[in-house]
Amino acid sequence: MSVFQVELKKVVDDSYEIEIGYQLENRLIEDLKNGLVGKIKKFAVITDSTVKELYADHIVNLLQEAGYQAREFVFTAGETSKTKEEVEDAMLEAGFRRDCCIIAVGGGVVTDLSGFLAGTYGRGVPFINYATTLLAAADASVGGKTAVDTPL
């Protein structure tokens, strides 16, 4: 595993660490226990139908074993599924409010959608990217770019 410091200094110091490596699921749980998102205990794990069985199921199980409340929100893989209404409505129906944190587990479509949703859900909730592709790591995780598609 490698850890890099990203320096983003404006009026406020927006620096943060990026961890790059393989099989970082256990590290994610340790980071949460060490206060990565404060005292939040409720996690919405957003993923797509391809990544669900590869990574997301295991992360949800680890979160639950650690005593956190975690639920998966899965959408069909692919760029055409990058609309926020389906996931947002499912989260609201499941009782997720501003007391949650969103964890994106997947590639570029998942991290784009999840980042945008986190910024707009209840005026914003904490957000973690668990990127599973290079594009997701470089574009949404490090670059911070998120977006969704609209029918128009």
PDB file of N, CA, C and O in Angstrom, residues 33-97:
ATOM      1  N   LYS A  33     -13.126   3.451  12.330  1.00  0.00           N
ATOM      2  CA  LYS A  33     -13.024   3.319  13.794  1.00  0.00           C
ATOM      3  C   LYS A  33     -12.168   4.428  14.387  1.00  0.00           C
ATOM      4  O   LYS A  33     -12.396   4.862  15.519  1.00  0.00           O
ATOM      5  N   ASN A  34     -11.201   4.909  13.615  1.00  0.00           N
ATOM      6  CA  ASN A  34     -10.305   5.973  14.085  1.00  0.00           C
ATOM      7  C   ASN A  34     -10.846   7.375  13.812  1.00  0.00           C
ATOM      8  O   ASN A  34     -10.115   8.352  13.930  1.00  0.00           O
ATOM      9  N   GLY A  35     -12.115   7.474  13.416  1.00  0.00           N
ATOM     10  CA  GLY A  35     -12.758   8.778  13.311  1.00  0.00           C
ATOM     11  C   GLY A  35     -12.742   9.439  11.949  1.00  0.00           C
ATOM     12  O   GLY A  35     -12.934  10.648  11.864  1.00  0.00           O
ATOM     13  N   LEU A  36     -12.548   8.681  10.893  1.00  0.00           N
ATOM     14  CA  LEU A  36     -12.507   9.261   9.551  1.00  0.00           C
ATOM     15  C   LEU A  36     -13.726  10.133   9.254  1.00  0.00           C
ATOM     16  O   LEU A  36     -13.597  11.191   8.648  1.00  0.00           O
ATOM     17  N   VAL A  37     -14.895   9.710   9.685  1.00  0.00           N
ATOM     18  CA  VAL A  37     -16.117  10.491   9.460  1.00  0.00           C
ATOM     19  C   VAL A  37     -16.793  10.849  10.782  1.00  0.00           C
ATOM     20  O   VAL A  37     -18.015  10.966  10.866  1.00  0.00           O
ATOM     21  N   GLY A  38     -15.987  11.051  11.793  1.00  0.00           N
ATOM     22  CA  GLY A  38     -16.529  11.410  13.094  1.00  0.00           C
ATOM     23  C   GLY A  38     -17.250  10.240  13.744  1.00  0.00           C
ATOM     24  O   GLY A  38     -16.782   9.113  13.706  1.00  0.00           O
ATOM     25  N   LYS A  39     -18.405  10.528  14.312  1.00  0.00           N
ATOM     26  CA  LYS A  39     -19.149   9.510  15.061  1.00  0.00           C
ATOM     27  C   LYS A  39     -20.260   8.861  14.248  1.00  0.00           C
ATOM     28  O   LYS A  39     -21.136   8.206  14.814  1.00  0.00           O
ATOM     29  N   ILE A  40     -20.252   9.025  12.961  1.00  0.00           N
ATOM     30  CA  ILE A  40     -21.288   8.442  12.106  1.00  0.00           C
ATOM     31  C   ILE A  40     -21.215   6.920  12.176  1.00  0.00           C
ATOM     32  O   ILE A  40     -20.143   6.327  12.102  1.00  0.00           O
ATOM     33  N   LYS A  41     -22.390   6.304  12.298  1.00  0.00           N
ATOM     34  CA  LYS A  41     -22.481   4.844  12.404  1.00  0.00           C
ATOM     35  C   LYS A  41     -23.358   4.228  11.317  1.00  0.00           C
ATOM     36  O   LYS A  41     -23.597   3.033  11.308  1.00  0.00           O
ATOM     37  N   LYS A  42     -23.845   5.062  10.396  1.00  0.00           N
ATOM     38  CA  LYS A  42     -24.805   4.607   9.382  1.00  0.00           C
ATOM     39  C   LYS A  42     -24.222   4.869   7.994  1.00  0.00           C
ATOM     40  O   LYS A  42     -23.905   6.016   7.665  1.00  0.00           O
ATOM     41  N   PHE A  43     -24.091   3.806   7.194  1.00  0.00           N
ATOM     42  CA  PHE A  43     -23.425   3.921   5.901  1.00  0.00           C
ATOM     43  C   PHE A  43     -24.299   3.409   4.764  1.00  0.00           C
ATOM     44  O   PHE A  43     -24.847   2.310   4.834  1.00  0.00           O
ATOM     45  N   ALA A  44     -24.405   4.232   3.738  1.00  0.00           N
ATOM     46  CA  ALA A  44     -25.054   3.846   2.492  1.00  0.00           C
ATOM     47  C   ALA A  44     -23.948   3.477   1.509  1.00  0.00           C
ATOM     48  O   ALA A  44     -23.182   4.342   1.079  1.00  0.00           O
ATOM     49  N   VAL A  45     -23.850   2.201   1.198  1.00  0.00           N
ATOM     50  CA  VAL A  45     -22.826   1.726   0.264  1.00  0.00           C
ATOM     51  C   VAL A  45     -23.456   1.685  -1.117  1.00  0.00           C
ATOM     52  O   VAL A  45     -24.363   0.896  -1.376  1.00  0.00           O
ATOM     53  N   ILE A  46     -22.984   2.564  -1.991  1.00  0.00           N
ATOM     54  CA  ILE A  46     -23.539   2.658  -3.337  1.00  0.00           C
ATOM     55  C   ILE A  46     -22.604   1.952  -4.307  1.00  0.00           C
ATOM     56  O   ILE A  46     -21.391   2.194  -4.312  1.00  0.00           O
ATOM     57  N   THR A  47     -23.181   1.088  -5.116  1.00  0.00           N
ATOM     58  CA  THR A  47     -22.391   0.301  -6.066  1.00  0.00           C
ATOM     59  C   THR A  47     -23.248  -0.044  -7.265  1.00  0.00           C
ATOM     60  O   THR A  47     -24.430   0.276  -7.313  1.00  0.00           O
ATOM     61  N   ASP A  48     -22.646  -0.719  -8.243  1.00  0.00           N
ATOM     62  CA  ASP A  48     -23.429  -1.157  -9.393  1.00  0.00           C
ATOM     63  C   ASP A  48     -23.501  -2.676  -9.426  1.00  0.00           C
ATOM     64  O   ASP A  48     -22.869  -3.370  -8.620  1.00  0.00           O
ATOM     65  N   SER A  49     -24.280  -3.190 -10.366  1.00  0.00           N
ATOM     66  CA  SER A  49     -24.542  -4.626 -10.432  1.00  0.00           C
ATOM     67  C   SER A  49     -23.301  -5.453 -10.739  1.00  0.00           C
ATOM     68  O   SER A  49     -23.251  -6.636 -10.404  1.00  0.00           O
ATOM     69  N   THR A  50     -22.286  -4.874 -11.327  1.00  0.00           N
ATOM     70  CA  THR A  50     -21.046  -5.603 -11.607  1.00  0.00           C
ATOM     71  C   THR A  50     -20.159  -5.678 -10.366  1.00  0.00           C
ATOM     72  O   THR A  50     -19.598  -6.726 -10.048  1.00  0.00           O
ATOM     73  N   VAL A  51     -20.035  -4.603  -9.650  1.00  0.00           N
ATOM     74  CA  VAL A  51     -19.099  -4.507  -8.522  1.00  0.00           C
ATOM     75  C   VAL A  51     -19.690  -5.088  -7.234  1.00  0.00           C
ATOM     76  O   VAL A  51     -18.954  -5.469  -6.328  1.00  0.00           O
ATOM     77  N   LYS A  52     -20.992  -5.198  -7.171  1.00  0.00           N
ATOM     78  CA  LYS A  52     -21.669  -5.674  -5.959  1.00  0.00           C
ATOM     79  C   LYS A  52     -21.010  -6.927  -5.387  1.00  0.00           C
ATOM     80  O   LYS A  52     -20.586  -6.956  -4.238  1.00  0.00           O
ATOM     81  N   GLU A  53     -20.940  -7.971  -6.173  1.00  0.00           N
ATOM     82  CA  GLU A  53     -20.390  -9.237  -5.681  1.00  0.00           C
ATOM     83  C   GLU A  53     -18.870  -9.225  -5.597  1.00  0.00           C
ATOM     84  O   GLU A  53     -18.290  -9.964  -4.799  1.00  0.00           O
ATOM     85  N   LEU A  54     -18.207  -8.395  -6.405  1.00  0.00           N
ATOM     86  CA  LEU A  54     -16.746  -8.360  -6.403  1.00  0.00           C
ATOM     87  C   LEU A  54     -16.180  -7.704  -5.149  1.00  0.00           C
ATOM     88  O   LEU A  54     -15.173  -8.171  -4.600  1.00  0.00           O
ATOM     89  N   TYR A  55     -16.780  -6.594  -4.697  1.00  0.00           N
ATOM     90  CA  TYR A  55     -16.235  -5.831  -3.572  1.00  0.00           C
ATOM     91  C   TYR A  55     -17.271  -5.376  -2.551  1.00  0.00           C
ATOM     92  O   TYR A  55     -17.020  -5.413  -1.349  1.00  0.00           O
ATOM     93  N   ALA A  56     -18.397  -4.879  -3.016  1.00  0.00           N
ATOM     94  CA  ALA A  56     -19.341  -4.187  -2.131  1.00  0.00           C
ATOM     95  C   ALA A  56     -19.942  -5.103  -1.071  1.00  0.00           C
ATOM     96  O   ALA A  56     -20.057  -4.703   0.095  1.00  0.00           O
ATOM     97  N   ASP A  57     -20.331  -6.320  -1.438  1.00  0.00           N
ATOM     98  CA  ASP A  57     -20.916  -7.238  -0.458  1.00  0.00           C
ATOM     99  C   ASP A  57     -19.968  -7.440   0.724  1.00  0.00           C
ATOM    100  O   ASP A  57     -20.379  -7.424   1.881  1.00  0.00           O
ATOM    101  N   HIS A  58     -18.698  -7.625   0.418  1.00  0.00           N
ATOM    102  CA  HIS A  58     -17.696  -7.858   1.469  1.00  0.00           C
ATOM    103  C   HIS A  58     -17.540  -6.623   2.370  1.00  0.00           C
ATOM    104  O   HIS A  58     -17.453  -6.746   3.594  1.00  0.00           O
ATOM    105  N   ILE A  59     -17.523  -5.453   1.770  1.00  0.00           N
ATOM    106  CA  ILE A  59     -17.389  -4.216   2.552  1.00  0.00           C
ATOM    107  C   ILE A  59     -18.597  -4.025   3.467  1.00  0.00           C
ATOM    108  O   ILE A  59     -18.446  -3.676   4.641  1.00  0.00           O
ATOM    109  N   VAL A  60     -19.791  -4.287   2.974  1.00  0.00           N
ATOM    110  CA  VAL A  60     -20.991  -4.177   3.808  1.00  0.00           C
ATOM    111  C   VAL A  60     -20.907  -5.160   4.971  1.00  0.00           C
ATOM    112  O   VAL A  60     -21.212  -4.802   6.118  1.00  0.00           O
ATOM    113  N   ASN A  61     -20.482  -6.386   4.707  1.00  0.00           N
ATOM    114  CA  ASN A  61     -20.344  -7.377   5.781  1.00  0.00           C
ATOM    115  C   ASN A  61     -19.338  -6.926   6.830  1.00  0.00           C
ATOM    116  O   ASN A  61     -19.580  -7.061   8.034  1.00  0.00           O
ATOM    117  N   LEU A  62     -18.201  -6.372   6.388  1.00  0.00           N
ATOM    118  CA  LEU A  62     -17.192  -5.882   7.333  1.00  0.00           C
ATOM    119  C   LEU A  62     -17.736  -4.729   8.178  1.00  0.00           C
ATOM    120  O   LEU A  62     -17.480  -4.659   9.381  1.00  0.00           O
ATOM    121  N   LEU A  63     -18.473  -3.823   7.550  1.00  0.00           N
ATOM    122  CA  LEU A  63     -19.077  -2.711   8.287  1.00  0.00           C
ATOM    123  C   LEU A  63     -20.036  -3.229   9.355  1.00  0.00           C
ATOM    124  O   LEU A  63     -19.998  -2.780  10.507  1.00  0.00           O
ATOM    125  N   GLN A  64     -20.871  -4.176   8.984  1.00  0.00           N
ATOM    126  CA  GLN A  64     -21.840  -4.720   9.930  1.00  0.00           C
ATOM    127  C   GLN A  64     -21.147  -5.486  11.058  1.00  0.00           C
ATOM    128  O   GLN A  64     -21.526  -5.353  12.225  1.00  0.00           O
ATOM    129  N   GLU A  65     -20.116  -6.254  10.724  1.00  0.00           N
ATOM    130  CA  GLU A  65     -19.363  -6.979  11.749  1.00  0.00           C
ATOM    131  C   GLU A  65     -18.688  -6.016  12.723  1.00  0.00           C
ATOM    132  O   GLU A  65     -18.497  -6.350  13.897  1.00  0.00           O
ATOM    133  N   ALA A  66     -18.341  -4.840  12.258  1.00  0.00           N
ATOM    134  CA  ALA A  66     -17.697  -3.828  13.113  1.00  0.00           C
ATOM    135  C   ALA A  66     -18.717  -3.044  13.942  1.00  0.00           C
ATOM    136  O   ALA A  66     -18.345  -2.151  14.696  1.00  0.00           O
ATOM    137  N   GLY A  67     -19.989  -3.366  13.788  1.00  0.00           N
ATOM    138  CA  GLY A  67     -21.023  -2.715  14.589  1.00  0.00           C
ATOM    139  C   GLY A  67     -21.696  -1.527  13.933  1.00  0.00           C
ATOM    140  O   GLY A  67     -22.493  -0.841  14.560  1.00  0.00           O
ATOM    141  N   TYR A  68     -21.398  -1.282  12.665  1.00  0.00           N
ATOM    142  CA  TYR A  68     -22.024  -0.177  11.947  1.00  0.00           C
ATOM    143  C   TYR A  68     -23.310  -0.636  11.276  1.00  0.00           C
ATOM    144  O   TYR A  68     -23.483  -1.808  10.954  1.00  0.00           O
ATOM    145  N   GLN A  69     -24.204   0.304  11.029  1.00  0.00           N
ATOM    146  CA  GLN A  69     -25.389   0.029  10.232  1.00  0.00           C
ATOM    147  C   GLN A  69     -25.010   0.316   8.787  1.00  0.00           C
ATOM    148  O   GLN A  69     -24.572   1.433   8.464  1.00  0.00           O
ATOM    149  N   ALA A  70     -25.149  -0.677   7.924  1.00  0.00           N
ATOM    150  CA  ALA A  70     -24.755  -0.502   6.525  1.00  0.00           C
ATOM    151  C   ALA A  70     -25.764  -1.181   5.621  1.00  0.00           C
ATOM    152  O   ALA A  70     -26.269  -2.257   5.926  1.00  0.00           O
ATOM    153  N   ARG A  71     -26.033  -0.515   4.512  1.00  0.00           N
ATOM    154  CA  ARG A  71     -26.944  -1.074   3.518  1.00  0.00           C
ATOM    155  C   ARG A  71     -26.431  -0.743   2.131  1.00  0.00           C
ATOM    156  O   ARG A  71     -25.928   0.357   1.886  1.00  0.00           O
ATOM    157  N   GLU A  72     -26.580  -1.704   1.240  1.00  0.00           N
ATOM    158  CA  GLU A  72     -26.184  -1.508  -0.163  1.00  0.00           C
ATOM    159  C   GLU A  72     -27.324  -0.900  -0.957  1.00  0.00           C
ATOM    160  O   GLU A  72     -28.483  -1.246  -0.752  1.00  0.00           O
ATOM    161  N   PHE A  73     -26.941  -0.026  -1.865  1.00  0.00           N
ATOM    162  CA  PHE A  73     -27.871   0.522  -2.838  1.00  0.00           C
ATOM    163  C   PHE A  73     -27.237   0.266  -4.197  1.00  0.00           C
ATOM    164  O   PHE A  73     -26.189   0.840  -4.523  1.00  0.00           O
ATOM    165  N   VAL A  74     -27.852  -0.640  -4.953  1.00  0.00           N
ATOM    166  CA  VAL A  74     -27.252  -1.156  -6.187  1.00  0.00           C
ATOM    167  C   VAL A  74     -28.065  -0.686  -7.384  1.00  0.00           C
ATOM    168  O   VAL A  74     -29.293  -0.778  -7.386  1.00  0.00           O
ATOM    169  N   PHE A  75     -27.361  -0.187  -8.395  1.00  0.00           N
ATOM    170  CA  PHE A  75     -28.026   0.169  -9.643  1.00  0.00           C
ATOM    171  C   PHE A  75     -27.385  -0.616 -10.787  1.00  0.00           C
ATOM    172  O   PHE A  75     -26.287  -1.146 -10.644  1.00  0.00           O
ATOM    173  N   THR A  76     -28.065  -0.694 -11.910  1.00  0.00           N
ATOM    174  CA  THR A  76     -27.577  -1.424 -13.068  1.00  0.00           C
ATOM    175  C   THR A  76     -26.305  -0.772 -13.592  1.00  0.00           C
ATOM    176  O   THR A  76     -26.253   0.449 -13.759  1.00  0.00           O
ATOM    177  N   ALA A  77     -25.293  -1.593 -13.854  1.00  0.00           N
ATOM    178  CA  ALA A  77     -24.004  -1.076 -14.340  1.00  0.00           C
ATOM    179  C   ALA A  77     -24.174  -0.378 -15.684  1.00  0.00           C
ATOM    180  O   ALA A  77     -24.989  -0.781 -16.503  1.00  0.00           O
ATOM    181  N   GLY A  78     -23.394   0.673 -15.896  1.00  0.00           N
ATOM    182  CA  GLY A  78     -23.379   1.365 -17.179  1.00  0.00           C
ATOM    183  C   GLY A  78     -23.686   2.839 -17.069  1.00  0.00           C
ATOM    184  O   GLY A  78     -24.376   3.288 -16.152  1.00  0.00           O
ATOM    185  N   GLU A  79     -23.156   3.586 -18.015  1.00  0.00           N
ATOM    186  CA  GLU A  79     -23.289   5.047 -18.040  1.00  0.00           C
ATOM    187  C   GLU A  79     -24.745   5.498 -18.073  1.00  0.00           C
ATOM    188  O   GLU A  79     -25.096   6.517 -17.492  1.00  0.00           O
ATOM    189  N   THR A  80     -25.626   4.729 -18.728  1.00  0.00           N
ATOM    190  CA  THR A  80     -27.027   5.142 -18.839  1.00  0.00           C
ATOM    191  C   THR A  80     -27.755   5.065 -17.502  1.00  0.00           C
ATOM    192  O   THR A  80     -28.840   5.626 -17.361  1.00  0.00           O
ATOM    193  N   SER A  81     -27.170   4.406 -16.525  1.00  0.00           N
ATOM    194  CA  SER A  81     -27.786   4.312 -15.192  1.00  0.00           C
ATOM    195  C   SER A  81     -27.353   5.440 -14.270  1.00  0.00           C
ATOM    196  O   SER A  81     -27.729   5.456 -13.100  1.00  0.00           O
ATOM    197  N   LYS A  82     -26.566   6.373 -14.766  1.00  0.00           N
ATOM    198  CA  LYS A  82     -25.993   7.417 -13.916  1.00  0.00           C
ATOM    199  C   LYS A  82     -26.998   8.550 -13.679  1.00  0.00           C
ATOM    200  O   LYS A  82     -26.776   9.687 -14.032  1.00  0.00           O
ATOM    201  N   THR A  83     -28.125   8.205 -13.067  1.00  0.00           N
ATOM    202  CA  THR A  83     -29.108   9.192 -12.641  1.00  0.00           C
ATOM    203  C   THR A  83     -29.333   8.997 -11.148  1.00  0.00           C
ATOM    204  O   THR A  83     -29.336   7.876 -10.654  1.00  0.00           O
ATOM    205  N   LYS A  84     -29.530  10.076 -10.427  1.00  0.00           N
ATOM    206  CA  LYS A  84     -29.537   9.985  -8.972  1.00  0.00           C
ATOM    207  C   LYS A  84     -30.887   9.634  -8.366  1.00  0.00           C
ATOM    208  O   LYS A  84     -30.939   9.189  -7.230  1.00  0.00           O
ATOM    209  N   GLU A  85     -31.976   9.800  -9.081  1.00  0.00           N
ATOM    210  CA  GLU A  85     -33.299   9.633  -8.482  1.00  0.00           C
ATOM    211  C   GLU A  85     -33.519   8.247  -7.901  1.00  0.00           C
ATOM    212  O   GLU A  85     -34.040   8.107  -6.792  1.00  0.00           O
ATOM    213  N   GLU A  86     -33.135   7.195  -8.620  1.00  0.00           N
ATOM    214  CA  GLU A  86     -33.372   5.832  -8.151  1.00  0.00           C
ATOM    215  C   GLU A  86     -32.676   5.565  -6.813  1.00  0.00           C
ATOM    216  O   GLU A  86     -33.284   5.072  -5.863  1.00  0.00           O
ATOM    217  N   VAL A  87     -31.405   5.913  -6.721  1.00  0.00           N
ATOM    218  CA  VAL A  87     -30.642   5.668  -5.498  1.00  0.00           C
ATOM    219  C   VAL A  87     -31.125   6.592  -4.380  1.00  0.00           C
ATOM    220  O   VAL A  87     -31.321   6.161  -3.240  1.00  0.00           O
ATOM    221  N   GLU A  88     -31.347   7.841  -4.701  1.00  0.00           N
ATOM    222  CA  GLU A  88     -31.802   8.808  -3.701  1.00  0.00           C
ATOM    223  C   GLU A  88     -33.142   8.393  -3.092  1.00  0.00           C
ATOM    224  O   GLU A  88     -33.310   8.411  -1.865  1.00  0.00           O
ATOM    225  N   ASP A  89     -34.085   7.988  -3.937  1.00  0.00           N
ATOM    226  CA  ASP A  89     -35.390   7.551  -3.437  1.00  0.00           C
ATOM    227  C   ASP A  89     -35.262   6.304  -2.572  1.00  0.00           C
ATOM    228  O   ASP A  89     -35.917   6.191  -1.524  1.00  0.00           O
ATOM    229  N   ALA A  90     -34.411   5.367  -2.970  1.00  0.00           N
ATOM    230  CA  ALA A  90     -34.207   4.144  -2.177  1.00  0.00           C
ATOM    231  C   ALA A  90     -33.604   4.472  -0.816  1.00  0.00           C
ATOM    232  O   ALA A  90     -33.994   3.886   0.208  1.00  0.00           O
ATOM    233  N   MET A  91     -32.675   5.420  -0.775  1.00  0.00           N
ATOM    234  CA  MET A  91     -32.078   5.815   0.500  1.00  0.00           C
ATOM    235  C   MET A  91     -33.115   6.476   1.411  1.00  0.00           C
ATOM    236  O   MET A  91     -33.165   6.190   2.612  1.00  0.00           O
ATOM    237  N   LEU A  92     -33.931   7.339   0.855  1.00  0.00           N
ATOM    238  CA  LEU A  92     -34.975   7.994   1.646  1.00  0.00           C
ATOM    239  C   LEU A  92     -35.977   6.979   2.175  1.00  0.00           C
ATOM    240  O   LEU A  92     -36.355   7.022   3.349  1.00  0.00           O
ATOM    241  N   GLU A  93     -36.401   6.037   1.330  1.00  0.00           N
ATOM    242  CA  GLU A  93     -37.336   4.997   1.760  1.00  0.00           C
ATOM    243  C   GLU A  93     -36.746   4.134   2.868  1.00  0.00           C
ATOM    244  O   GLU A  93     -37.473   3.662   3.746  1.00  0.00           O
ATOM    245  N   ALA A  94     -35.429   3.936   2.862  1.00  0.00           N
ATOM    246  CA  ALA A  94     -34.759   3.114   3.872  1.00  0.00           C
ATOM    247  C   ALA A  94     -34.454   3.888   5.151  1.00  0.00           C
ATOM    248  O   ALA A  94     -33.864   3.341   6.081  1.00  0.00           O
ATOM    249  N   GLY A  95     -34.825   5.162   5.208  1.00  0.00           N
ATOM    250  CA  GLY A  95     -34.637   5.945   6.423  1.00  0.00           C
ATOM    251  C   GLY A  95     -33.276   6.610   6.550  1.00  0.00           C
ATOM    252  O   GLY A  95     -32.905   7.051   7.639  1.00  0.00           O
ATOM    253  N   PHE A  96     -32.542   6.706   5.463  1.00  0.00           N
ATOM    254  CA  PHE A  96     -31.248   7.389   5.516  1.00  0.00           C
ATOM    255  C   PHE A  96     -31.487   8.891   5.429  1.00  0.00           C
ATOM    256  O   PHE A  96     -32.182   9.374   4.553  1.00  0.00           O
ATOM    257  N   ARG A  97     -30.891   9.607   6.371  1.00  0.00           N
ATOM    258  CA  ARG A  97     -31.031  11.053   6.429  1.00  0.00           C
ATOM    259  C   ARG A  97     -29.644  11.678   6.497  1.00  0.00           C
ATOM    260  O   ARG A  97     -28.663  11.080   6.096  1.00  0.00           O
TER     261      ARG A  97
END
